[in-house]
Structure formats: C-alpha cells, structure tokens
CSV table of C-alpha atoms in Angstrom, one decimal:
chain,number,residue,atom,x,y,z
A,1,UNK,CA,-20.9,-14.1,-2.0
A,2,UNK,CA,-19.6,-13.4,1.6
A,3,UNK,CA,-20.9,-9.6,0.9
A,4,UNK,CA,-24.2,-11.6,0.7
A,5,UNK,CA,-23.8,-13.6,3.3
A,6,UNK,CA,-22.9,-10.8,5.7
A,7,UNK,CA,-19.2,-12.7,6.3
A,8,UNK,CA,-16.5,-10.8,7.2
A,9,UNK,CA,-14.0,-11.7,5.0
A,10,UNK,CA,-10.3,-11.9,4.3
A,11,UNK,CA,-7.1,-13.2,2.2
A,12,UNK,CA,-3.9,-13.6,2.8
A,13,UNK,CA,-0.9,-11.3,1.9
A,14,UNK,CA,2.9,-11.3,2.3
A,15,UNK,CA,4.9,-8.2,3.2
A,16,UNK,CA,8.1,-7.9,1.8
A,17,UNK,CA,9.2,-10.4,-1.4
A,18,UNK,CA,11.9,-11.5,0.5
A,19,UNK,CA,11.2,-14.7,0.3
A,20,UNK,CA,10.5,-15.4,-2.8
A,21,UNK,CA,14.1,-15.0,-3.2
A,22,UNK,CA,14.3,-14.6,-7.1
A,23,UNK,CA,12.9,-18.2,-8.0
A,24,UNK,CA,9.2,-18.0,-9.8
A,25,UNK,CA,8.4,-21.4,-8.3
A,26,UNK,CA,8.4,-20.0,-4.4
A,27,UNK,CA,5.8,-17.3,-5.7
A,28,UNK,CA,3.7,-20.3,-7.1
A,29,UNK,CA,4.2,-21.9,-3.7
A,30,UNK,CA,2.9,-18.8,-2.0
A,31,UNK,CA,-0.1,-18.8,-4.1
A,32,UNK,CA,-0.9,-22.5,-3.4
A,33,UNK,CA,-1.2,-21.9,-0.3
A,34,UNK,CA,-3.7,-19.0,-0.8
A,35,UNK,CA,-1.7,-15.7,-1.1
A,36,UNK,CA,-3.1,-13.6,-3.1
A,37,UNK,CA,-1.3,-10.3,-2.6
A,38,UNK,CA,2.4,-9.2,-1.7
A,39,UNK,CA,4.1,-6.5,-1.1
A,40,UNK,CA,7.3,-6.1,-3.4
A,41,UNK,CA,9.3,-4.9,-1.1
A,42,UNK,CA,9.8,-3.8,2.9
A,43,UNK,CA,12.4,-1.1,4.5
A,44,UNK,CA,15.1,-3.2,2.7
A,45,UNK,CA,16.3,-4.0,-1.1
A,46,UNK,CA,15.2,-7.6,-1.9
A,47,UNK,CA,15.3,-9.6,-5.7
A,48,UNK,CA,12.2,-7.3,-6.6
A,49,UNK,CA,14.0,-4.1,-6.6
A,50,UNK,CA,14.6,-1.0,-4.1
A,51,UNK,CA,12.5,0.2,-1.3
A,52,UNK,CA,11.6,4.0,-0.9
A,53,UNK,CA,14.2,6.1,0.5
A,54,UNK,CA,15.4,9.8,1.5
A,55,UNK,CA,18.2,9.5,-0.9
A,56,UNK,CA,16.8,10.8,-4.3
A,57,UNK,CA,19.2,8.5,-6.4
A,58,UNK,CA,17.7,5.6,-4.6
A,59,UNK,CA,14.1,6.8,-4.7
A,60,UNK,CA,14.5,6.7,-9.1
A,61,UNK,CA,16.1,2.9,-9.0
A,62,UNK,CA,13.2,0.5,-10.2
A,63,UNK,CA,12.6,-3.6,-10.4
A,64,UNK,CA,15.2,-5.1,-10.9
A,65,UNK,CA,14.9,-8.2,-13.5
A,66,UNK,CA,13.7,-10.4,-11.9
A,67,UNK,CA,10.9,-8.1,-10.5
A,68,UNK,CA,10.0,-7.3,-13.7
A,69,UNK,CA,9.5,-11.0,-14.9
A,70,UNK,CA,8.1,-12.0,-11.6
A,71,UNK,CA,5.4,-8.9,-12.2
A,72,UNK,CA,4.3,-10.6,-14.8
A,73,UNK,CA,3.8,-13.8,-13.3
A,74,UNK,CA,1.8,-12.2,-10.6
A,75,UNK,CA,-0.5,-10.9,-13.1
A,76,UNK,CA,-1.0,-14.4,-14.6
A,77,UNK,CA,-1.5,-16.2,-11.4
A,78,UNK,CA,-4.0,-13.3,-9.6
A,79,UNK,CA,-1.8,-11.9,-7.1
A,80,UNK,CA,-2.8,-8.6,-6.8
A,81,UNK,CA,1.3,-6.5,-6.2
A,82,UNK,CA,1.5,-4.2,-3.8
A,83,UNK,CA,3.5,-0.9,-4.3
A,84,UNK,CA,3.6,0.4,-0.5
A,85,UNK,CA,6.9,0.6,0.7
A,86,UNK,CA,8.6,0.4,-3.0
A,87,UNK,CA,11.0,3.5,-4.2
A,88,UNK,CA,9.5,5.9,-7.1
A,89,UNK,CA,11.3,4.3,-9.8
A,90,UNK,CA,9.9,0.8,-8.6
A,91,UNK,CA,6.4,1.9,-8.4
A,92,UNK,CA,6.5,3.4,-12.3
A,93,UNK,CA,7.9,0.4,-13.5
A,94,UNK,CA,4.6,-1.5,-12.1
A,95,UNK,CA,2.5,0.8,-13.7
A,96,UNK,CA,4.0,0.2,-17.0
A,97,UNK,CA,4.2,-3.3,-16.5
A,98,UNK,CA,0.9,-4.1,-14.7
A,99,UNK,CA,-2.0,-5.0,-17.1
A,100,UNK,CA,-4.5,-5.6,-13.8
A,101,UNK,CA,-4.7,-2.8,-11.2
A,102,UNK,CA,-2.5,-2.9,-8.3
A,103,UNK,CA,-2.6,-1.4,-4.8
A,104,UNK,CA,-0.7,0.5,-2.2
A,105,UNK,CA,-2.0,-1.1,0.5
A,106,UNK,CA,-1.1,1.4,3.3
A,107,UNK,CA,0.2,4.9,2.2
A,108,UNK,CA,-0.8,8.3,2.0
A,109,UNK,CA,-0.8,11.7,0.2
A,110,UNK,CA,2.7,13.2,-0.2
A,111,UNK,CA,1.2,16.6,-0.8
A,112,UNK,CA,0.1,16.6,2.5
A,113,UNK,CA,3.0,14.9,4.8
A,114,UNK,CA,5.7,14.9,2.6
A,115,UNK,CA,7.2,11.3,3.6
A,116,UNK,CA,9.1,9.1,0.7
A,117,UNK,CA,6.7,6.7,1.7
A,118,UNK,CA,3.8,8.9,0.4
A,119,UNK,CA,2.3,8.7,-2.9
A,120,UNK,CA,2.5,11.6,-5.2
A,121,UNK,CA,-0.5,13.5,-7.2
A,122,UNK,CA,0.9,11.9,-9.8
A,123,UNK,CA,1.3,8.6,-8.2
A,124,UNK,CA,-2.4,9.4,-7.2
A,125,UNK,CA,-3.6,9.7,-10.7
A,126,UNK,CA,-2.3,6.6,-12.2
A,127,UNK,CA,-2.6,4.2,-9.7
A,128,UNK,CA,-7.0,5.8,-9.9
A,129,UNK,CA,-6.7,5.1,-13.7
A,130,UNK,CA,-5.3,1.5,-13.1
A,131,UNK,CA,-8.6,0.7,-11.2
A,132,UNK,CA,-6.4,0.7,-7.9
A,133,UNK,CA,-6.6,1.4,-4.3
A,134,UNK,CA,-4.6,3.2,-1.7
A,135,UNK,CA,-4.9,2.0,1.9
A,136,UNK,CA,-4.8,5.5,4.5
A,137,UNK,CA,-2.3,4.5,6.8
A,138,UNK,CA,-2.9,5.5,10.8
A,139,UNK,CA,1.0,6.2,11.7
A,140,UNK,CA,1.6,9.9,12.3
A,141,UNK,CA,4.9,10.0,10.7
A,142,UNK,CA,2.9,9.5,7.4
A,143,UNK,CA,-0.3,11.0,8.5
A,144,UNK,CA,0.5,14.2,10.3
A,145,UNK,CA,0.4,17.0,7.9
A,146,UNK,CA,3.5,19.7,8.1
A,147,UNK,CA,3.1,21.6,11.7
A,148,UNK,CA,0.8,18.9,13.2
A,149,UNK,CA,0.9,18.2,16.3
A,150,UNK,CA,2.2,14.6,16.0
A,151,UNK,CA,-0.7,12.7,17.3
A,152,UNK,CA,-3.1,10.4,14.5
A,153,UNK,CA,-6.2,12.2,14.3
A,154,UNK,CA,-9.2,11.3,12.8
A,155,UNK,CA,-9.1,14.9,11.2
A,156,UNK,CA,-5.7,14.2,9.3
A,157,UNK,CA,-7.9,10.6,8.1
A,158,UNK,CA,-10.1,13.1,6.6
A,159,UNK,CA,-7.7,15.1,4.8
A,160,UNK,CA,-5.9,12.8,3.1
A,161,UNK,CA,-9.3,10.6,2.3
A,162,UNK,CA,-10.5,13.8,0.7
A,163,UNK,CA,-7.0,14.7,-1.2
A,164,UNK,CA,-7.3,10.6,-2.7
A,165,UNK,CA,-10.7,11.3,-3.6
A,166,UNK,CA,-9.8,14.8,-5.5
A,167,UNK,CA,-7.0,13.7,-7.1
A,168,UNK,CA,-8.4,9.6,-8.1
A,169,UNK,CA,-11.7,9.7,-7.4
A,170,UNK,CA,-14.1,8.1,-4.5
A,171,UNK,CA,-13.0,4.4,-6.0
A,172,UNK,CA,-9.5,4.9,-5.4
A,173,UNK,CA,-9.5,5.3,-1.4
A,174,UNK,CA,-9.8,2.7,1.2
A,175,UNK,CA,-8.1,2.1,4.8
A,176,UNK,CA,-4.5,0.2,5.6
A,177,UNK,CA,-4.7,1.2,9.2
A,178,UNK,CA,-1.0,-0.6,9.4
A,179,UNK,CA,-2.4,-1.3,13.4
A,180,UNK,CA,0.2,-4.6,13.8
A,181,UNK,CA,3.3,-2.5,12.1
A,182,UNK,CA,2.8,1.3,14.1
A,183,UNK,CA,3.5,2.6,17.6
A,184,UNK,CA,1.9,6.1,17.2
A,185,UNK,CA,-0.5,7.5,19.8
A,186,UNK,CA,-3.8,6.3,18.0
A,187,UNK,CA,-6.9,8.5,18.1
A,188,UNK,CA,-8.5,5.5,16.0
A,189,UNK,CA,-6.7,3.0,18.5
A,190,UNK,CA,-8.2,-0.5,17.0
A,191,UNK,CA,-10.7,-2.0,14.4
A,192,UNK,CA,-13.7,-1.5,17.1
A,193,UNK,CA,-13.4,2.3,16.8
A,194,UNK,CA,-13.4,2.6,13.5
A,195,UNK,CA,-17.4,4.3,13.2
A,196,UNK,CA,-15.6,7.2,14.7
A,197,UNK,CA,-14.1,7.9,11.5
A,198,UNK,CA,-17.2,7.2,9.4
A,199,UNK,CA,-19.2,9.3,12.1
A,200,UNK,CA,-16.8,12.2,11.0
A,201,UNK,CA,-16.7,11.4,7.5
C-alpha cells in the first residue's frame, strides 16, 4: 500500500537478542511494540546461540535451546530472524528450523572477501531457496575482495551483487549498507548517493 502511495517505508528491528534474555514473553513484548525482525545474535554469545568467529570450533556451535524454541516462536508471531552476525552452525540450524524465509540483513559473499562474517556459496544457495534476502554490507573489511585496496568501492558493490545473483538468483540480493555500525572510507558515503550505485549497476 505504501509502494502505492509512493511512501517511504520502514519497520522496526533489534540487533542482537540480548535482550530477550531467554524468556518468550520479552520477544512478545518486542513484537507489541512493532518489531518485526531481530538479529539473533551480535559480536557476542547471547541465550540464542554463538556469534560468528575465527575460531573454527566456534564457527560449527549452533542455537542453543532456547534459540531453537524461540525460532519457532518468531515464525508464529511474524518476526522475520536475522542470521547476520550468527556463527555457521547457528545459521544451519535456522535453516532447518525456519518454515518462513529469513534474512541476513547485512553480509556478503565469502568467496569473494573471505570474512567469517560472509556467507558461503552454500550459505548463498539455501538462504535463495528459503525465499530470503542478503543485505550487501558497505564496510571494507567485508567488502574488499583479497588484494583490494581497502577502500568501499562501488565496483566491489558490484561484485558481490553479481556473485548473490549467480549463486541465488536476482530475488535473493538487496542492500544492508550497515551506514550507523561502520567507519570505513565510504565511496557510497550516505543514503543520498545511493543512484551512484544503480548508475553503475
């Protein structure tokens, strides 16, 4: 309707589950007051599970118990889950779990910047065949491919838009610029230069 209506338009999300703090009844509280999307976890472990992490034991732990239950409850209420951020082990366990499509919100290709933040191809694949979306994120240290230069460039954009698209298809691929949570030197430095990109698309 807002489409329609030529409204810019927007929801609210939480980043990090910490405070939900393993009780069902604070994510029902969050959803009462209109969220309608959070991010499992942050940099840090919380009640959901494990955050990603250089440490390949870490990386495989997944939800913990309570994220799995609470998973659940997300799906019943409508809050979309959000998998940026969350280790490997974490991020299959949703896709197990999940019967509605989820989204990482604000990570890119692996294949291209190898970053534990980064999704795999195979990461890729399932979270396309769920129906979700990946957000490009605009911080170099998970943009910049291997040898760049160490900037955000519109041309590293491209290449992992283009690697999403090949690997998920068109539908899989949107933008998480991350602008309020990264101090890189910004080609694409705010919302009102965002044509740019579509220029060079």
């Amino acid at each position: 309707k807002n489409w329609e209506e030529d409204k810019i338009s927007a929801f609210l999300t939480v980043e990090d589950g910490y405070c939900v703090n393993s009780d069902l009844a604070n994510i029902k509280r969050l959803y009462d007051k209109g969220v309608r999307l959070i991010s499992l976890t942050w940099n840090y472990e919380n009640c959901f599970g494990f955050p990603n992490s250089s440490d390949s034991a870490a990386m495989s732990l997944g939800l913990k118990p309570f994220g799995k239950e609470a998973l659940e409850y997300m799906n019943e209420l409508g809050i979309i889950i959000d998998v940026s951020h969350l280790s490997d082990g974490g991020f299959y366990d949703v896709a197990d779990i999940s019967n509605v499509p989820f989204v990482a919100s604000h990570s890119n290709c692996r294949e291209i910047t190898p970053h534990q933040r980064n999704m795999t191809d195979d990461m890729i694949r399932i979270l396309a065949d769920k129906g979700g979306v990946a957000g490009i994120n605009f911080c170099s240290d998970f943009l910049v491919p291997s040898g760049g230069d160490g900037e955000s460039k519109i041309e590293y954009m491209i290449k992992h838009i283009k690697h999403f698209v090949n690997k998920g298809g068109i539908e899989c691929v949107g933008l998480g610029s991350d602008f309020d949570g990264i101090h890189s030197k910004l080609e694409i430095k705010d919302a009102s230069m965002m044509q740019n990109l579509f220029e060079r698309l």
